[in-house]
PDB file of C-alpha atoms in Angstrom:
ATOM      1  CA  ASP A1381     101.124  84.258  88.428  1.00 77.00           C
ATOM      2  CA  ALA A1382      99.808  86.149  91.446  1.00 84.00           C
ATOM      3  CA  LEU A1383      98.773  83.098  93.486  1.00 87.00           C
ATOM      4  CA  LEU A1384     102.226  81.546  93.164  1.00 86.00           C
ATOM      5  CA  ALA A1385     103.855  84.871  94.041  1.00 88.00           C
ATOM      6  CA  GLY A1386     101.523  85.169  97.041  1.00 90.00           C
ATOM      7  CA  CYS A1387     102.391  81.686  98.312  1.00 91.00           C
ATOM      8  CA  MET A1388     106.100  82.334  97.755  1.00 88.00           C
ATOM      9  CA  LEU A1389     105.907  85.533  99.819  1.00 91.00           C
ATOM     10  CA  VAL A1390     103.962  83.768 102.584  1.00 93.00           C
ATOM     11  CA  THR A1391     106.636  81.052 102.678  1.00 92.00           C
ATOM     12  CA  LEU A1392     109.385  83.668 102.919  1.00 91.00           C
ATOM     13  CA  GLN A1393     107.538  85.503 105.700  1.00 94.00           C
ATOM     14  CA  ASN A1394     106.971  82.273 107.626  1.00 94.00           C
ATOM     15  CA  ASN A1395     110.685  81.476 107.387  1.00 93.00           C
ATOM     16  CA  ALA A1396     112.013  84.963 108.120  1.00 90.00           C
ATOM     17  CA  ASP A1397     113.926  83.567 111.099  1.00 90.00           C
ATOM     18  CA  ARG A1398     116.117  81.629 108.619  1.00 91.00           C
ATOM     19  CA  VAL A1399     115.825  83.512 105.311  1.00 89.00           C
ATOM     20  CA  LYS A1400     117.385  86.934 105.716  1.00 84.00           C
ATOM     21  CA  ILE A1401     117.302  87.994 102.059  1.00 85.00           C
ATOM     22  CA  ALA A1402     115.672  86.596  98.946  1.00 80.00           C
ATOM     23  CA  CYS A1403     115.872  87.626  95.303  1.00 74.00           C
ATOM     24  CA  PRO A1404     112.881  86.298  93.384  1.00 67.00           C
ATOM     25  CA  ALA A1405     113.644  85.268  89.811  1.00 66.00           C
ATOM     26  CA  GLN A1406     110.614  87.279  88.706  1.00 55.00           C
ATOM     27  CA  LEU A1407     112.647  90.432  89.199  1.00 56.00           C
ATOM     28  CA  ALA A1408     115.220  89.449  86.589  1.00 56.00           C
ATOM     29  CA  ASN A1409     113.401  87.670  83.799  1.00 58.00           C
ATOM     30  CA  VAL A1410     110.439  88.058  81.446  1.00 60.00           C
ATOM     31  CA  ILE A1411     107.775  87.997  84.161  1.00 69.00           C
ATOM     32  CA  ALA A1412     108.916  91.082  86.025  1.00 79.00           C
ATOM     33  CA  PRO A1413     106.281  92.741  88.249  1.00 86.00           C
ATOM     34  CA  ILE A1414     106.424  95.957  86.229  1.00 87.00           C
ATOM     35  CA  MET A1415     106.798  95.802  82.461  1.00 88.00           C
ATOM     36  CA  THR A1416     107.658  98.575  80.031  1.00 88.00           C
ATOM     37  CA  ASP A1417     107.172  99.099  76.339  1.00 88.00           C
ATOM     38  CA  ASN A1418     109.800 100.601  74.081  1.00 88.00           C
ATOM     39  CA  GLY A1419     107.377 103.472  73.511  1.00 83.00           C
ATOM     40  CA  GLY A1420     107.464 104.369  77.190  1.00 84.00           C
ATOM     41  CA  LYS A1421     104.249 102.755  78.442  1.00 90.00           C
ATOM     42  CA  ALA A1422     104.485 100.843  81.744  1.00 92.00           C
ATOM     43  CA  TRP A1423     102.074  98.462  83.451  1.00 94.00           C
ATOM     44  CA  ALA A1424     101.892  96.255  86.519  1.00 93.00           C
ATOM     45  CA  GLN A1425     101.632  92.537  85.926  1.00 91.00           C
ATOM     46  CA  THR A1426      99.474  90.475  88.273  1.00 91.00           C
ATOM     47  CA  ILE A1427     102.461  89.355  90.390  1.00 89.00           C
ATOM     48  CA  PHE A1428     103.193  93.002  91.241  1.00 92.00           C
ATOM     49  CA  TYR A1429     100.344  93.305  93.736  1.00 95.00           C
ATOM     50  CA  PRO A1430     101.282  90.589  96.271  1.00 94.00           C
ATOM     51  CA  PHE A1431     104.842  91.979  96.275  1.00 91.00           C
ATOM     52  CA  MET A1432     103.576  95.539  96.733  1.00 95.00           C
ATOM     53  CA  TYR A1433     101.279  94.690  99.651  1.00 97.00           C
ATOM     54  CA  ALA A1434     103.870  92.431 101.299  1.00 95.00           C
ATOM     55  CA  SER A1435     106.384  95.266 101.107  1.00 94.00           C
ATOM     56  CA  ALA A1436     103.978  97.860 102.494  1.00 96.00           C
ATOM     57  CA  TYR A1437     102.235  95.749 105.160  1.00 97.00           C
ATOM     58  CA  GLY A1438     104.522  92.775 105.827  1.00 96.00           C
ATOM     59  CA  ARG A1439     106.663  94.570 108.373  1.00 96.00           C
ATOM     60  CA  GLY A1440     106.952  93.395 111.937  1.00 96.00           C
ATOM     61  CA  LYS A1441     107.202  90.025 113.623  1.00 96.00           C
ATOM     62  CA  THR A1442     105.963  86.913 111.890  1.00 96.00           C
ATOM     63  CA  LEU A1443     103.656  84.920 114.136  1.00 96.00           C
ATOM     64  CA  LYS A1444     103.004  81.186 113.964  1.00 93.00           C
ATOM     65  CA  ALA A1445      99.432  80.655 112.806  1.00 91.00           C
ATOM     66  CA  THR A1446      97.483  77.545 113.744  1.00 91.00           C
ATOM     67  CA  ILE A1447      95.503  76.455 110.714  1.00 93.00           C
ATOM     68  CA  ASP A1448      92.879  73.761 110.392  1.00 94.00           C
ATOM     69  CA  CYS A1449      91.730  73.285 106.793  1.00 96.00           C
ATOM     70  CA  ASP A1450      91.216  70.660 104.128  1.00 96.00           C
ATOM     71  CA  THR A1451      94.171  69.443 102.092  1.00 97.00           C
ATOM     72  CA  TYR A1452      94.858  67.985  98.669  1.00 96.00           C
ATOM     73  CA  LYS A1453      97.564  65.602  97.460  1.00 96.00           C
ATOM     74  CA  SER A1454     100.536  67.054  95.601  1.00 95.00           C
ATOM     75  CA  SER A1455     102.006  65.211  92.624  1.00 95.00           C
ATOM     76  CA  GLU A1456     104.640  63.894  95.064  1.00 96.00           C
ATOM     77  CA  GLY A1457     101.927  62.577  97.394  1.00 96.00           C
ATOM     78  CA  TRP A1458     102.223  65.233 100.134  1.00 95.00           C
ATOM     79  CA  ASP A1459      99.193  66.690 101.873  1.00 96.00           C
ATOM     80  CA  VAL A1460      99.015  70.374 100.904  1.00 96.00           C
ATOM     81  CA  PRO A1461      96.656  72.689 102.819  1.00 97.00           C
ATOM     82  CA  TYR A1462      94.233  74.675 100.678  1.00 98.00           C
ATOM     83  CA  LEU A1463      95.023  77.740 102.798  1.00 98.00           C
ATOM     84  CA  CYS A1464      98.470  79.299 102.500  1.00 97.00           C
ATOM     85  CA  THR A1465      98.881  82.036 105.115  1.00 97.00           C
ATOM     86  CA  SER A1466     101.218  84.202 107.135  1.00 97.00           C
ATOM     87  CA  VAL A1467     100.519  86.527 110.057  1.00 98.00           C
ATOM     88  CA  ILE A1468     102.577  89.636 110.735  1.00 98.00           C
ATOM     89  CA  ASN A1469     102.328  91.658 113.967  1.00 98.00           C
ATOM     90  CA  ASN A1470     103.310  95.296 113.463  1.00 98.00           C
ATOM     91  CA  GLU A1471     103.474  96.660 117.013  1.00 98.00           C
ATOM     92  CA  GLU A1472     104.323 100.213 115.861  1.00 97.00           C
ATOM     93  CA  LYS A1473     101.150 100.478 113.785  1.00 98.00           C
ATOM     94  CA  ARG A1474      99.157  98.261 116.178  1.00 98.00           C
ATOM     95  CA  GLU A1475      98.212  95.993 113.268  1.00 98.00           C
ATOM     96  CA  LEU A1476      97.926  92.281 112.790  1.00 97.00           C
ATOM     97  CA  VAL A1477      98.210  91.575 109.047  1.00 98.00           C
ATOM     98  CA  VAL A1478      97.090  88.262 107.603  1.00 98.00           C
ATOM     99  CA  PHE A1479      98.134  87.283 104.089  1.00 98.00           C
ATOM    100  CA  ALA A1480      95.978  84.406 102.854  1.00 98.00           C
ATOM    101  CA  VAL A1481      95.900  82.468  99.596  1.00 98.00           C
ATOM    102  CA  ASN A1482      92.986  80.139  98.941  1.00 98.00           C
ATOM    103  CA  ARG A1483      94.509  77.469  96.693  1.00 97.00           C
ATOM    104  CA  SER A1484      91.189  75.793  95.969  1.00 97.00           C
ATOM    105  CA  MET A1485      90.175  76.091  92.337  1.00 96.00           C
ATOM    106  CA  ASN A1486      86.508  75.405  93.156  1.00 96.00           C
ATOM    107  CA  GLU A1487      85.555  76.440  96.686  1.00 97.00           C
ATOM    108  CA  ASP A1488      85.388  79.704  98.586  1.00 98.00           C
ATOM    109  CA  MET A1489      86.713  79.375 102.122  1.00 97.00           C
ATOM    110  CA  GLU A1490      85.510  80.881 105.375  1.00 97.00           C
ATOM    111  CA  LEU A1491      88.297  81.959 107.704  1.00 97.00           C
ATOM    112  CA  SER A1492      87.576  82.202 111.403  1.00 95.00           C
ATOM    113  CA  PHE A1493      89.975  84.143 113.616  1.00 94.00           C
ATOM    114  CA  ASP A1494      90.343  83.392 117.318  1.00 92.00           C
ATOM    115  CA  LEU A1495      91.153  86.952 118.406  1.00 93.00           C
ATOM    116  CA  ASP A1496      89.945  88.900 121.404  1.00 93.00           C
ATOM    117  CA  ASP A1497      87.632  91.891 121.023  1.00 93.00           C
ATOM    118  CA  THR A1498      90.484  94.423 120.900  1.00 95.00           C
ATOM    119  CA  TYR A1499      91.179  93.311 117.294  1.00 95.00           C
ATOM    120  CA  LYS A1500      88.958  94.922 114.666  1.00 96.00           C
ATOM    121  CA  LEU A1501      89.109  94.084 110.978  1.00 97.00           C
ATOM    122  CA  ALA A1502      89.978  97.392 109.320  1.00 97.00           C
ATOM    123  CA  GLU A1503      90.796  96.369 105.763  1.00 97.00           C
ATOM    124  CA  HIS A1504      90.375  93.430 103.392  1.00 98.00           C
ATOM    125  CA  ILE A1505      92.152  93.572 100.039  1.00 98.00           C
ATOM    126  CA  GLU A1506      91.281  90.819  97.592  1.00 98.00           C
ATOM    127  CA  PHE A1507      93.061  89.844  94.386  1.00 97.00           C
ATOM    128  CA  TYR A1508      90.748  87.633  92.360  1.00 97.00           C
ATOM    129  CA  THR A1509      89.451  86.905  88.903  1.00 96.00           C
ATOM    130  CA  ASP A1510      87.392  84.030  87.585  1.00 95.00           C
ATOM    131  CA  ASP A1511      89.527  84.049  84.438  1.00 95.00           C
ATOM    132  CA  LEU A1512      92.725  82.271  85.463  1.00 93.00           C
ATOM    133  CA  TYR A1513      94.305  83.222  82.136  1.00 93.00           C
ATOM    134  CA  ALA A1514      93.620  86.964  82.408  1.00 95.00           C
ATOM    135  CA  GLU A1515      96.747  89.094  82.165  1.00 93.00           C
ATOM    136  CA  ASN A1516      97.595  92.735  82.496  1.00 94.00           C
ATOM    137  CA  ASP A1517      99.349  94.284  79.531  1.00 93.00           C
ATOM    138  CA  LYS A1518     100.123  97.653  78.004  1.00 92.00           C
ATOM    139  CA  ASP A1519      96.565  97.942  76.678  1.00 93.00           C
ATOM    140  CA  ALA A1520      94.540  96.937  79.750  1.00 95.00           C
ATOM    141  CA  GLN A1521      94.814  96.270  83.472  1.00 94.00           C
ATOM    142  CA  ARG A1522      92.384  93.320  83.561  1.00 95.00           C
ATOM    143  CA  VAL A1523      93.243  92.013  87.022  1.00 95.00           C
ATOM    144  CA  LEU A1524      93.482  94.447  89.921  1.00 97.00           C
ATOM    145  CA  PRO A1525      93.136  94.158  93.693  1.00 97.00           C
ATOM    146  CA  SER A1526      89.931  95.442  95.232  1.00 98.00           C
ATOM    147  CA  SER A1527      88.744  96.471  98.684  1.00 98.00           C
ATOM    148  CA  CYS A1528      86.133  94.240 100.262  1.00 97.00           C
ATOM    149  CA  PRO A1529      83.593  95.406 102.803  1.00 95.00           C
ATOM    150  CA  VAL A1530      84.584  94.678 106.396  1.00 95.00           C
ATOM    151  CA  SER A1531      82.398  93.921 109.394  1.00 90.00           C
ATOM    152  CA  ASP A1532      82.757  93.412 113.137  1.00 86.00           C
ATOM    153  CA  THR A1533      82.757  89.641 112.792  1.00 84.00           C
ATOM    154  CA  LYS A1534      85.941  87.594 113.076  1.00 87.00           C
ATOM    155  CA  ASN A1535      84.830  85.458 110.105  1.00 93.00           C
ATOM    156  CA  VAL A1536      85.876  86.341 106.565  1.00 97.00           C
ATOM    157  CA  THR A1537      85.129  84.559 103.308  1.00 97.00           C
ATOM    158  CA  VAL A1538      87.957  84.364 100.793  1.00 98.00           C
ATOM    159  CA  LYS A1539      87.115  83.440  97.231  1.00 98.00           C
ATOM    160  CA  LYS A1540      88.425  80.388  95.408  1.00 98.00           C
ATOM    161  CA  HIS A1541      91.911  80.843  93.908  1.00 97.00           C
ATOM    162  CA  SER A1542      92.360  84.282  95.501  1.00 98.00           C
ATOM    163  CA  TRP A1543      95.085  86.205  97.314  1.00 97.00           C
ATOM    164  CA  ASN A1544      93.927  88.267 100.311  1.00 98.00           C
ATOM    165  CA  MET A1545      95.312  90.709 102.832  1.00 98.00           C
ATOM    166  CA  LEU A1546      93.389  91.275 106.055  1.00 98.00           C
ATOM    167  CA  VAL A1547      94.431  94.073 108.407  1.00 98.00           C
ATOM    168  CA  PHE A1548      93.247  93.900 111.997  1.00 97.00           C
ATOM    169  CA  LYS A1549      93.792  97.001 114.169  1.00 97.00           C
ATOM    170  CA  TYR A1550      94.256  96.690 117.920  1.00 97.00           C
TER     171      TYR A1550
END
């Protein structure tokens, strides 16, 4: 599912100093990002979109983000933050790209960025649906990313159980 793919990509980005190459199992088994039908029809599954945006925008240096958010207990008893995030600085494009997954099943989350005034939010892509069982298939693309309105504020609300990409220009 897209949220798991998003968190996996964030983890890979945050460990890029140690992980030089990764081959997600999704590329080789029945949950491939792009599916095809014997009749020639093709469609993008929900996990396609985090991979696509990470490939297009996740280029540059991974920065260490300082995060302060609520946590929940995993089945193993660990504290898991509700926010899963990575920050990529692309100096060539003069972009700071934030990938953020809100793991909460019930609560939207407000993100506050401590950035100076040279950083302007230029784009916010959101991948969200209230129907956690919705799937894309050959007949319908039920779950697609959408552009959210941006403002001059450094605060952004991300919906419950959503994947987000925020692009700040500087």
